[in-house]
PDB file of C-alpha atoms and ligand atoms in Angstrom:
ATOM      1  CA  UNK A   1      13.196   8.843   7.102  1.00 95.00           C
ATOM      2  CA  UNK A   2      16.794   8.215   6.772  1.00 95.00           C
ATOM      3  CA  UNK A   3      17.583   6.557   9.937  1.00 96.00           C
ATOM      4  CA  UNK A   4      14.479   4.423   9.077  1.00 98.00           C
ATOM      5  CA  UNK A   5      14.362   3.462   5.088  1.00 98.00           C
ATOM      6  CA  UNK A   6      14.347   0.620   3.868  1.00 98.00           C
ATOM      7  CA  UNK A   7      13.104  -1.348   7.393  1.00 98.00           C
ATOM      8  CA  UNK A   8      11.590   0.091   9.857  1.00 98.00           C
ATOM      9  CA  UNK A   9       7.834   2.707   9.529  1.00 98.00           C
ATOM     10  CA  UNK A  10       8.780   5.985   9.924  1.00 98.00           C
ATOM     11  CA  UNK A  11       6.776   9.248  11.053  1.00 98.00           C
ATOM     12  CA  UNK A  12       7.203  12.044   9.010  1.00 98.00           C
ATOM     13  CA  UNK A  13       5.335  15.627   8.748  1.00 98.00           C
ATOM     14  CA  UNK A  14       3.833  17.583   5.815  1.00 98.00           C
ATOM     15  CA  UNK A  15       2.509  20.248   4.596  1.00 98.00           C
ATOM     16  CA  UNK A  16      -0.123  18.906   2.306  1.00 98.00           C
ATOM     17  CA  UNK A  17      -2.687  19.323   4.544  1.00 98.00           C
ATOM     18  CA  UNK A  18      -4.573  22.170   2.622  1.00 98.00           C
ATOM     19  CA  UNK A  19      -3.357  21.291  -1.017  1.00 98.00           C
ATOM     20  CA  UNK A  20      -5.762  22.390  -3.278  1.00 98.00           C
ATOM     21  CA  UNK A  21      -5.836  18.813  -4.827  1.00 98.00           C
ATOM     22  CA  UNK A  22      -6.784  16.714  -1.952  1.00 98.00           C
ATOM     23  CA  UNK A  23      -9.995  18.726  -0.506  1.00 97.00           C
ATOM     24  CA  UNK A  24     -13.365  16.813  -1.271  1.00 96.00           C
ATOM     25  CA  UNK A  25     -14.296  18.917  -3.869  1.00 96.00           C
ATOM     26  CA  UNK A  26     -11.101  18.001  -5.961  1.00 98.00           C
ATOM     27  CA  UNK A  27     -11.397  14.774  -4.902  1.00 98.00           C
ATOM     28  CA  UNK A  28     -15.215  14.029  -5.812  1.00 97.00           C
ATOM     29  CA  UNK A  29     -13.594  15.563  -9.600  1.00 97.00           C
ATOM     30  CA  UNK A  30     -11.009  13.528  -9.802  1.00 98.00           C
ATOM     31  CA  UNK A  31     -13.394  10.326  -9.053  1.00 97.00           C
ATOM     32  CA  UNK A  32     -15.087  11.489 -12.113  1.00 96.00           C
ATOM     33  CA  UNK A  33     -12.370  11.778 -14.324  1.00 97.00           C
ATOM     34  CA  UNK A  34     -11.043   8.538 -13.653  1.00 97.00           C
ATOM     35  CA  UNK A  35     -11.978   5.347 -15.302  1.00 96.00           C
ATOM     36  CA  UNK A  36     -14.359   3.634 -13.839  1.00 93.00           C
ATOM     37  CA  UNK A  37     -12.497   0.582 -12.932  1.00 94.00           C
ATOM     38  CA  UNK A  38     -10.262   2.742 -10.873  1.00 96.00           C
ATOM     39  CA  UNK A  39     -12.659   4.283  -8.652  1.00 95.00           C
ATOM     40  CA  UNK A  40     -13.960   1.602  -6.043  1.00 92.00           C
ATOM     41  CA  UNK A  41     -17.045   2.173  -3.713  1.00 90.00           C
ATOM     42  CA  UNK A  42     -16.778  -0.181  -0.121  1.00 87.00           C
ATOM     43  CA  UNK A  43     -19.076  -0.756   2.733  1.00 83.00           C
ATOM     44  CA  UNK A  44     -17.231   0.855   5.820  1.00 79.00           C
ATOM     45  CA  UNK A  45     -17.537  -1.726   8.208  1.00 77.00           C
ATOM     46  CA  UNK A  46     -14.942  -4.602   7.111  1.00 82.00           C
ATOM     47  CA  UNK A  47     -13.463  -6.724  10.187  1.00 85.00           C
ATOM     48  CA  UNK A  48      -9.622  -8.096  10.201  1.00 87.00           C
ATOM     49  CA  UNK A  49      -9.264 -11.382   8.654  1.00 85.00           C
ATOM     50  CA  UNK A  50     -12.334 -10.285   6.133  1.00 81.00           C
ATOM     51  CA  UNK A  51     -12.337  -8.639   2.863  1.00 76.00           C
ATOM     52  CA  UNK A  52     -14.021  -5.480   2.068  1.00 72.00           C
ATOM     53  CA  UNK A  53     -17.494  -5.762   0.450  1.00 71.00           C
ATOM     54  CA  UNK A  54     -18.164  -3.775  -2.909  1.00 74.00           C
ATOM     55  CA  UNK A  55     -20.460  -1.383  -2.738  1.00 73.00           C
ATOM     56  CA  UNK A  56     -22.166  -0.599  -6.162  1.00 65.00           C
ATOM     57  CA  UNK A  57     -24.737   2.079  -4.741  1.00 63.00           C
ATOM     58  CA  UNK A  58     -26.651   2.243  -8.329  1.00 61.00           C
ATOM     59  CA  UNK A  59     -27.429   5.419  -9.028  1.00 69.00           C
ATOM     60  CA  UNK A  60     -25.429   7.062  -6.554  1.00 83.00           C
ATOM     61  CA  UNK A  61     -22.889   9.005  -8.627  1.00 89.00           C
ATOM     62  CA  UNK A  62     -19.188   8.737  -6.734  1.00 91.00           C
ATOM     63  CA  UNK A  63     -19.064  12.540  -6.566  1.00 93.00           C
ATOM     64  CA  UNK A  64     -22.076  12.656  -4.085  1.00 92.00           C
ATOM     65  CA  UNK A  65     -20.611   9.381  -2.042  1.00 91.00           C
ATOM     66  CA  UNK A  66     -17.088  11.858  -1.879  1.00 94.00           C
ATOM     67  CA  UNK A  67     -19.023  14.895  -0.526  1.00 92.00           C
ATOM     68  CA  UNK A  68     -21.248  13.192   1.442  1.00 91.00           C
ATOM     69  CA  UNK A  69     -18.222  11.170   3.078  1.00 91.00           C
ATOM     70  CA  UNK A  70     -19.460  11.981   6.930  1.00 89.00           C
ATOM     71  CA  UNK A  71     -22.992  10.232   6.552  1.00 88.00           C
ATOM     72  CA  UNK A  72     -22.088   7.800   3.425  1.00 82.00           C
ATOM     73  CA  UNK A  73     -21.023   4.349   5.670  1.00 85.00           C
ATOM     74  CA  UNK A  74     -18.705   4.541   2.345  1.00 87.00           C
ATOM     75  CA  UNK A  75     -14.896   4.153   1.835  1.00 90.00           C
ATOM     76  CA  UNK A  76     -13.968   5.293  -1.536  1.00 95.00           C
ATOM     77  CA  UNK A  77     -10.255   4.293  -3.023  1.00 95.00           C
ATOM     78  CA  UNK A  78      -9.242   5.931  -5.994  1.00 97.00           C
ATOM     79  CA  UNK A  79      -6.350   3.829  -8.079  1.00 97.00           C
ATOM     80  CA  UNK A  80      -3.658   5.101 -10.081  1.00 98.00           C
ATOM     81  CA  UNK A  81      -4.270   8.868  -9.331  1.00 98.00           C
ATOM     82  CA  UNK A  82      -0.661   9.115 -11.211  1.00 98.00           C
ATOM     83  CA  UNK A  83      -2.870   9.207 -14.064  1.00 98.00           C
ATOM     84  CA  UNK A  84      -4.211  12.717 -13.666  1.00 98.00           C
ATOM     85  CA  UNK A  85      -1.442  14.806 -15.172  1.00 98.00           C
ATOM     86  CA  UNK A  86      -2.037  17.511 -11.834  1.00 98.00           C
ATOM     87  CA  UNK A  87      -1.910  14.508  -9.395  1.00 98.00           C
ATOM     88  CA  UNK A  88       1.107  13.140 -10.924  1.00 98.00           C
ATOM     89  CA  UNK A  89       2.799  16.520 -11.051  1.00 98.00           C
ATOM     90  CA  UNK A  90       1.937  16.688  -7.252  1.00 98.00           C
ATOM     91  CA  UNK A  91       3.542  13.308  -6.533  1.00 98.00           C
ATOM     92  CA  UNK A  92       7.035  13.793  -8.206  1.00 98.00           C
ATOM     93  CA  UNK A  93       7.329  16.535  -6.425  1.00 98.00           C
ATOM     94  CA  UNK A  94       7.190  14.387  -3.205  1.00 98.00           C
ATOM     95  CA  UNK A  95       9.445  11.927  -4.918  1.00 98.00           C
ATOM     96  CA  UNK A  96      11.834  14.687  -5.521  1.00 98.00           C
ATOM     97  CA  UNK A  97      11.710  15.736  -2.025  1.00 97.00           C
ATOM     98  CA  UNK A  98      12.851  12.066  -0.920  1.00 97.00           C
ATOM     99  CA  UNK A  99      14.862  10.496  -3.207  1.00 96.00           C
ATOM    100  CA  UNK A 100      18.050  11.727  -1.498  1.00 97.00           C
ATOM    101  CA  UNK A 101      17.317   9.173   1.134  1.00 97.00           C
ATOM    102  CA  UNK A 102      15.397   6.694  -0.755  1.00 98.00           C
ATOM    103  CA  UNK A 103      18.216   6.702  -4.125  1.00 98.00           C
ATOM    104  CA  UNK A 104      21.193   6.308  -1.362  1.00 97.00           C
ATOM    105  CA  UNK A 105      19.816   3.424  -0.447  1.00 97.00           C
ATOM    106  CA  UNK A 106      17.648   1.583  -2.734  1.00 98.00           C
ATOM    107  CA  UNK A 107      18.637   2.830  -6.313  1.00 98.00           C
ATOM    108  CA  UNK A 108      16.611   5.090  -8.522  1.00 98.00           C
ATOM    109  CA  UNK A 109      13.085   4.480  -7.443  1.00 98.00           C
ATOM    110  CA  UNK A 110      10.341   2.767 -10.170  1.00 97.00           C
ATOM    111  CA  UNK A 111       6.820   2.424 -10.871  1.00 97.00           C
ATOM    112  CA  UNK A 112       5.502   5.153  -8.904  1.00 98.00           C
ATOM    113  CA  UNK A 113       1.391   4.084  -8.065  1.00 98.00           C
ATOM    114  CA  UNK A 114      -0.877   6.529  -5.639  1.00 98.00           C
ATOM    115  CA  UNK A 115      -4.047   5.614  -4.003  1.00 98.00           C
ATOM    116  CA  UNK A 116      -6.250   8.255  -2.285  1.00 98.00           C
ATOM    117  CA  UNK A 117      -8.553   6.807   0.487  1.00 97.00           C
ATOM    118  CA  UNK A 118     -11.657   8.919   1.386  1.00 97.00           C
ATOM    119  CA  UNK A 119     -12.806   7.187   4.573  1.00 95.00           C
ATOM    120  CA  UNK A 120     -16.628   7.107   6.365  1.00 93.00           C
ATOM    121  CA  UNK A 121     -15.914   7.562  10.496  1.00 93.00           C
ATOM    122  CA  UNK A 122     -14.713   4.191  12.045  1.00 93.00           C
ATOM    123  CA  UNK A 123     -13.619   2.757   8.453  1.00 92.00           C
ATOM    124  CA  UNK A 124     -11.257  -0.094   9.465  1.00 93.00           C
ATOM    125  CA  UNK A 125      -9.040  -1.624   6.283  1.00 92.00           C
ATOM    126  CA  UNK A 126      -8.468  -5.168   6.849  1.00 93.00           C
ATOM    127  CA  UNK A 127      -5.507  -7.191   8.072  1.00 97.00           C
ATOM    128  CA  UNK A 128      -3.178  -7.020   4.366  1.00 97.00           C
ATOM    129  CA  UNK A 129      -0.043  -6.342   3.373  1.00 98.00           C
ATOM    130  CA  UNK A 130       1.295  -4.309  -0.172  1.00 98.00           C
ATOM    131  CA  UNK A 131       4.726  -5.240  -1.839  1.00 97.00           C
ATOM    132  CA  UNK A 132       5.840  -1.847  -2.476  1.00 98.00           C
ATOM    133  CA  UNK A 133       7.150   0.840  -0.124  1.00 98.00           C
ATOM    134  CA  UNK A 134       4.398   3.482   0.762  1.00 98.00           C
ATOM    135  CA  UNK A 135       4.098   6.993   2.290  1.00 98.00           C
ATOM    136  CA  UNK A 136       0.854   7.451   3.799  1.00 98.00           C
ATOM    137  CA  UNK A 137       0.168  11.069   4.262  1.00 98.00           C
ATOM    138  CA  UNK A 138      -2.911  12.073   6.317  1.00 98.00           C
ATOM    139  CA  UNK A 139      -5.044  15.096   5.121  1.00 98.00           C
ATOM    140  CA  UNK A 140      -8.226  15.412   6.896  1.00 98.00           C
ATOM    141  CA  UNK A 141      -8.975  13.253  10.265  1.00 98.00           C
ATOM    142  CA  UNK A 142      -7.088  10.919  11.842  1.00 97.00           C
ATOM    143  CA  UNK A 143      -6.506   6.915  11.688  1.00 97.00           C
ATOM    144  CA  UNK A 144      -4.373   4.859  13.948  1.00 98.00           C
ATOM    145  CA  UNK A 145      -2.402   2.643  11.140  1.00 98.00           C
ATOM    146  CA  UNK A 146      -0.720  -0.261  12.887  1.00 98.00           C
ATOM    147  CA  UNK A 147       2.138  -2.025  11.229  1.00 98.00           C
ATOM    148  CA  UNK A 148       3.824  -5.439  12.163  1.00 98.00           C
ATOM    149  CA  UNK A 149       7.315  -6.792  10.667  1.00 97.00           C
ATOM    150  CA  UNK A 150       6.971  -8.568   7.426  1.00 96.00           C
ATOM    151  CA  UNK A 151       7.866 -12.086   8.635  1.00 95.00           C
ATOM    152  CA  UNK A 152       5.657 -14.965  10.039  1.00 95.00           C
ATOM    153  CA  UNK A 153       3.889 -15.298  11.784  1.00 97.00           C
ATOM    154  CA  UNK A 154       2.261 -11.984  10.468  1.00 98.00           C
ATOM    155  CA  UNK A 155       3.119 -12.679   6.659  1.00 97.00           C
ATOM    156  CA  UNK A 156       2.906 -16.552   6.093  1.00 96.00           C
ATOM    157  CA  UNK A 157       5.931 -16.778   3.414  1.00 96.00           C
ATOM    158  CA  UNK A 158       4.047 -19.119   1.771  1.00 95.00           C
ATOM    159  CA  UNK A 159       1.180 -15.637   1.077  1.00 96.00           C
ATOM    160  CA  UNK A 160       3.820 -13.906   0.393  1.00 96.00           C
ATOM    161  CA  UNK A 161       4.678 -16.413  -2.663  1.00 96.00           C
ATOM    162  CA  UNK A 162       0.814 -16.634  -4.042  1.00 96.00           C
ATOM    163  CA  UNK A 163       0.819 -13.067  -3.850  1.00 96.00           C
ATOM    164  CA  UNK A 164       3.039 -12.826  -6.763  1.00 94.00           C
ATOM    165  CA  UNK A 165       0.899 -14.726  -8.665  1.00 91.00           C
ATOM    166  CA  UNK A 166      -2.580 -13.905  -8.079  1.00 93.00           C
ATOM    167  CA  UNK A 167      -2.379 -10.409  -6.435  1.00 93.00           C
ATOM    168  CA  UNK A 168      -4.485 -11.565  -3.288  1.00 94.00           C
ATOM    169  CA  UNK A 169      -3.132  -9.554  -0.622  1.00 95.00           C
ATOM    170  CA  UNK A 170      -5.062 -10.437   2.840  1.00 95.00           C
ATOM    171  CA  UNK A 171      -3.588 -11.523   5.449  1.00 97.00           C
ATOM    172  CA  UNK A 172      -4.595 -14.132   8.415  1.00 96.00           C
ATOM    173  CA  UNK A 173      -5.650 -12.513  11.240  1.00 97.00           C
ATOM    174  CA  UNK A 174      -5.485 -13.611  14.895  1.00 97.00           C
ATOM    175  CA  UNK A 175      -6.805 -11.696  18.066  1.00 97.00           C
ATOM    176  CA  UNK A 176      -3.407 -12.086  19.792  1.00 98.00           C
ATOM    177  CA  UNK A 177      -1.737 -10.097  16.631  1.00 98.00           C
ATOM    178  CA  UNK A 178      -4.003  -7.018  17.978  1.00 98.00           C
ATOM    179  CA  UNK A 179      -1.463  -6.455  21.273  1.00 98.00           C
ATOM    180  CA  UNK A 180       1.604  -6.585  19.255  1.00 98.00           C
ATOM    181  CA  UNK A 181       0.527  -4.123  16.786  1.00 98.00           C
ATOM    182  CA  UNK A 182       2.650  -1.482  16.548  1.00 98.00           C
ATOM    183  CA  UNK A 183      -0.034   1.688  16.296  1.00 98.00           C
ATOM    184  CA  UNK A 184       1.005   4.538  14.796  1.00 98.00           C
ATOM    185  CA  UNK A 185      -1.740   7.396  15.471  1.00 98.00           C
ATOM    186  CA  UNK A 186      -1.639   9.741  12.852  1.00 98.00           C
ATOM    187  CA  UNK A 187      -3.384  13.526  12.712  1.00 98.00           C
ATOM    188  CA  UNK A 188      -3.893  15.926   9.535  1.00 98.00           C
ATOM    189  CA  UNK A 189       0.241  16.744   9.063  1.00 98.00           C
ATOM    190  CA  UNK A 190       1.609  13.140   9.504  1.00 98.00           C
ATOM    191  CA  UNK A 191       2.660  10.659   7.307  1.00 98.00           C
ATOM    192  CA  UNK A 192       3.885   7.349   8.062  1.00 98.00           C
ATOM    193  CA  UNK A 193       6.524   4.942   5.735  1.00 98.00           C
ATOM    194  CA  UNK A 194       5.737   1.958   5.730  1.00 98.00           C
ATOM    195  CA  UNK A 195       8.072  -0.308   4.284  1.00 98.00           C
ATOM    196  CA  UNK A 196       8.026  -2.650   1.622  1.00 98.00           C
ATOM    197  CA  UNK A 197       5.258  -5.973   2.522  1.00 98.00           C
ATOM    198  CA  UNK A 198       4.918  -4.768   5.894  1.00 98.00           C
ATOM    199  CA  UNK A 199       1.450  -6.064   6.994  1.00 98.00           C
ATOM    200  CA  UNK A 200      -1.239  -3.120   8.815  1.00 98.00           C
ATOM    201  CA  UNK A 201      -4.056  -2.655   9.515  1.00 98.00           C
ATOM    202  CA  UNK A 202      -6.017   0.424   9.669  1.00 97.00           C
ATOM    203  CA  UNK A 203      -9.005   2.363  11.377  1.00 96.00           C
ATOM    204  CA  UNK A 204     -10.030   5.922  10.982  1.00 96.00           C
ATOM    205  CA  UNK A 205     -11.085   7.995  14.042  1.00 96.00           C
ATOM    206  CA  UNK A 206     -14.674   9.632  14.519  1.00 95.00           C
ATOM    207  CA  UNK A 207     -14.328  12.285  11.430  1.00 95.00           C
ATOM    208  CA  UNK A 208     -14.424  11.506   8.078  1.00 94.00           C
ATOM    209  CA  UNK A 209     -10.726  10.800   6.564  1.00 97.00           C
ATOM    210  CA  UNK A 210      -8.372  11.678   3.258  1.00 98.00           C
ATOM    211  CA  UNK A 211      -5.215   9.851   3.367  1.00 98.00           C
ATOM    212  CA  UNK A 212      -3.194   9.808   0.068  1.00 98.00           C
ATOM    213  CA  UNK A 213      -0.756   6.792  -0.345  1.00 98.00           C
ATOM    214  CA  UNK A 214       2.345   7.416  -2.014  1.00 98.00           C
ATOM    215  CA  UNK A 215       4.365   4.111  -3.506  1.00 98.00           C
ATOM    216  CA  UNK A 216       7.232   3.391  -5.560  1.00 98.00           C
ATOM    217  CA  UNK A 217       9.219  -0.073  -6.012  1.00 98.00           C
ATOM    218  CA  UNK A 218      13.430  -0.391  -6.141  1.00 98.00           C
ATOM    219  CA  UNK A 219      15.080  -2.920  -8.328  1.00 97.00           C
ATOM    220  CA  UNK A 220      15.392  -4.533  -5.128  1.00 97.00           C
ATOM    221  CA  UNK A 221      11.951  -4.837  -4.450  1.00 97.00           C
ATOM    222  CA  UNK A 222      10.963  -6.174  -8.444  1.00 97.00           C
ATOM    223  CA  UNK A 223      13.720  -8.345  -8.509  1.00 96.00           C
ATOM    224  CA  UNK A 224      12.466 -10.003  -4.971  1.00 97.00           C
ATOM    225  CA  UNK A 225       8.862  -9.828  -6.855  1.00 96.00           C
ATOM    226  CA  UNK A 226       9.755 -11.789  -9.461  1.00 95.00           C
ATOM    227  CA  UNK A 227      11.728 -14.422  -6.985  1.00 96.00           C
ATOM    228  CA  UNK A 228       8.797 -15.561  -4.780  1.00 96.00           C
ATOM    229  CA  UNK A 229       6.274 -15.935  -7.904  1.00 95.00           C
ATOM    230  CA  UNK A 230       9.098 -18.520  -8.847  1.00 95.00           C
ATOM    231  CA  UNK A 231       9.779 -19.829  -6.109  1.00 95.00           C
ATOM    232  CA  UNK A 232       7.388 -22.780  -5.480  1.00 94.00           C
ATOM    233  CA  UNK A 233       8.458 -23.938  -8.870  1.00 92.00           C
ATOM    234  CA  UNK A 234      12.575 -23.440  -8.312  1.00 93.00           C
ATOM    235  CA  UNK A 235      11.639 -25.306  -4.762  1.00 93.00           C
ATOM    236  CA  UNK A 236      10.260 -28.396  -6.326  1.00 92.00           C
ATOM    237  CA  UNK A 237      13.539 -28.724  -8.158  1.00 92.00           C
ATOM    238  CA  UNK A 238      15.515 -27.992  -4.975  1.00 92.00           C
ATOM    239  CA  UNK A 239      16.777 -24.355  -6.056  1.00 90.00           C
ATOM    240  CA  UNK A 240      14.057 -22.237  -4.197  1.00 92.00           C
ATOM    241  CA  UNK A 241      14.912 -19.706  -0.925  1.00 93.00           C
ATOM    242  CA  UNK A 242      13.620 -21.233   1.983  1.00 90.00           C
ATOM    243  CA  UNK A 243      13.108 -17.653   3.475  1.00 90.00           C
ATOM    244  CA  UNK A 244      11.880 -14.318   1.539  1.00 89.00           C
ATOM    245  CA  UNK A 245      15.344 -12.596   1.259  1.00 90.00           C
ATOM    246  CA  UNK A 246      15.936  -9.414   3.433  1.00 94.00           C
ATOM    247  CA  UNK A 247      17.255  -6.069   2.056  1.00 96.00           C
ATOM    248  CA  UNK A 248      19.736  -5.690   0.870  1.00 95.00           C
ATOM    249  CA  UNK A 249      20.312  -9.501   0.041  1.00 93.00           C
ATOM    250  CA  UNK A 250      19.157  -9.587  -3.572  1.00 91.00           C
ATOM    251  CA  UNK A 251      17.974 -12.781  -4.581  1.00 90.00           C
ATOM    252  CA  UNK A 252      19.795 -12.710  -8.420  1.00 88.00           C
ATOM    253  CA  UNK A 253      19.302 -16.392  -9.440  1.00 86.00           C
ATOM    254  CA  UNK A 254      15.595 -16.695  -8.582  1.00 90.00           C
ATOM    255  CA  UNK A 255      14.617 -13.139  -9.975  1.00 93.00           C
ATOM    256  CA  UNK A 256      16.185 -14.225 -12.754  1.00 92.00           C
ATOM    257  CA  UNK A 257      14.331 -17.651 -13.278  1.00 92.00           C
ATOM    258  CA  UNK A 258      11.387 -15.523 -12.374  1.00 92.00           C
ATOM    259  CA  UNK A 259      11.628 -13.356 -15.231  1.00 93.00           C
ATOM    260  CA  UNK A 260      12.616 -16.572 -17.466  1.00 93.00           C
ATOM    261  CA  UNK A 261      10.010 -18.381 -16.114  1.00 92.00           C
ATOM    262  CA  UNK A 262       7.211 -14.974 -17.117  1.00 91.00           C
ATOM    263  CA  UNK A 263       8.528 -14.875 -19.988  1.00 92.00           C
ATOM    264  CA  UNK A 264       7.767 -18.534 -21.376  1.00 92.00           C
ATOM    265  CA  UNK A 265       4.444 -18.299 -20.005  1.00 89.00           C
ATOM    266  CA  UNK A 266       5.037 -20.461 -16.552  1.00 86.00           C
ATOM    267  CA  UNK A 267       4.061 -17.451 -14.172  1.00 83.00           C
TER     268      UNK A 267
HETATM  269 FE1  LIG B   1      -2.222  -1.180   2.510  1.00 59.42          FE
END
C-alpha cells in the first residue's frame, strides 16, 4: 500500500474473511435496518457501456434476495453502511490500520462512505469510475476487478467535469479498452486499492460474491472535486485547467471558485 498510494491499485490481504458482520445472515439484517433508499436491488446481467437496471422485485423482501444470493440473478448494494453504528465501528478500525500510509501522504483522511456488494454468479458492474479512493475487500467468491489509469481515453475529462455536477458516473466503453485492462483477480482474503477516479470494471466468478468497499476522500481529492464542477464555467472566462490536475498538484484557485461558485448557487 505504501509503495502504491495515492496512484497506482494495490493488492493487499485481510483477515475479514469470516467477520461476523459480513456473512449473509448479517448482511440480509443490515439490508433491513437500512433505509430504504439505501438498499438497491439490480438485475445481474448489465453489459459495459450500459447501466444497471433496477430491480424492484415487489414483494420480495431484500432479506430473502440476500440469502437467496446463489439463485436470485440479483446484485444487491447496500449504501452508507457507515450508518450502522457496528459497521462503522468495523470500518475505523480499517481506517486506523491505514492511515499511517494514507495520512503521510494525503492528509487526515475525510468523509469515510462504505458500500457492501452482494453479487448473483457472473454479476458484471459496468464500465464507471468513483471520485474517491476505495479499498475493495473480497469476502466470499471471487471477481476479477480490472482497473485502467484515470486519463483519456478511459475517463473523457470532459465526464470527469459533469460528474461533479450531476453525479453520473458511467463511463464510455470500447471493445479495444477490454485488452488493456489491467485485471486484478481477487479470492476471499484480497483487497485491492483502487485509487481515486480510476475507471473498472468488474465481474464476479461462478459463486455468489460479498465484497465490502471501503472509501474515504483527502483535501486533495475535495478540493480537485470542487475544481472540475467549476471548471467549464472558469474555462469560458479563460481561467479553467485544461487537464484534471494530478496528485499532488492541488488546483487552489479553481477549488476555490468552486466553492465560491456553490456557494452563490452557480453549481
Ligand atoms: Fe466502482
Amino acid at each position: 500500500m505504501s509503495g502504491a498510494y495515492p496512484l497506482a491499485p494495490a493488492v493487499l490481504r485481510h483477515g475479514l474473511v469470516d467477520h461476523p458482520l459480513l456473512t449473509l445472515s448479517a448482511l440480509a439484517e443490515a439490508a433491513d435496518e437500512l433505509p430504504a433508499e439505501h438498499v438497491e436491488r439490480r438485475i445481474a446481467d448489465a453489459v459495459n457501456g450500459g447501466e444497471f437496471a433496477m430491480d424492484a422485485a415487489a414483494g420480495t423482501p431484500i432479506a430473502d434476495t440476500i440469502r437467496a444470493i446463489g439463485t436470485s440473478g440479483n446484485w444487491v448494494m447496500l449504501r452508507f453502511v457507515q450508518q450502522l453504528p457496528r459497521y462503522r465501528a468495523l470500518l475505523h478500525a480499517l481506517m486506523a490500520e491505514i492511515e499511517g500510509v494514507t495520512g503521510a501522504k494525503t492528509g487526515p483522511w475525510r468523509t469515510l462512505k462504505a458500500f457492501v456488494f452482494i453479487s448473483a454468479p457472473g454479476t458484471l458492474t459496468p464500465f464507471h469510475f468513483d471520485a474517491e479512493y476505495n479499498i475493495l475487500f473480497q469476502i466470499a467468491g471471487d471477481k476479477d476487478f480490472a482497473t485502467y489509469p484515470p486519463e483519456p481515453p478511459f475517463l473523457p475529462f470532459d465526464r470527469r467535469e459533469a460528474h461533479h455536477r450531476d453525479g453520473d458516473n458511467m463511463l464510455p466503453w470500447h471493445p479495444e479498452y477490454q485488452a488493456l485492462a489491467t485485471v486484478h483477480p481477487l479470492m476471499p482474503g484480497d483487497a485491492l486499492y483502487v485509487p481515486h477516479a480510476a475507471p473498472h470494471w468488474v465481474r464476479a466468478g461462478s459463486r455468489p460474491s460479498v465484497s465490502l468497499s471501503l472509501t474515504w476522500q483527502s483535501d486533495w481529492s475535495l478540493a480537485t472535486g470542487e475544481a472540475l464542477a467549476v471548471n467549464p464555467l472558469l474555462r469560458a472566462v479563460g481561467l479553467g485547467l485544461s487537464r484534471p490536475p494530478v496528485w499532488p498538484r492541488r488546483p487552489a484557485l479553481q477549488a476555490l471558485a468552486g466553492r465560491a461558485a456553490r456557494r452563490v448557487g452557480l453549481l
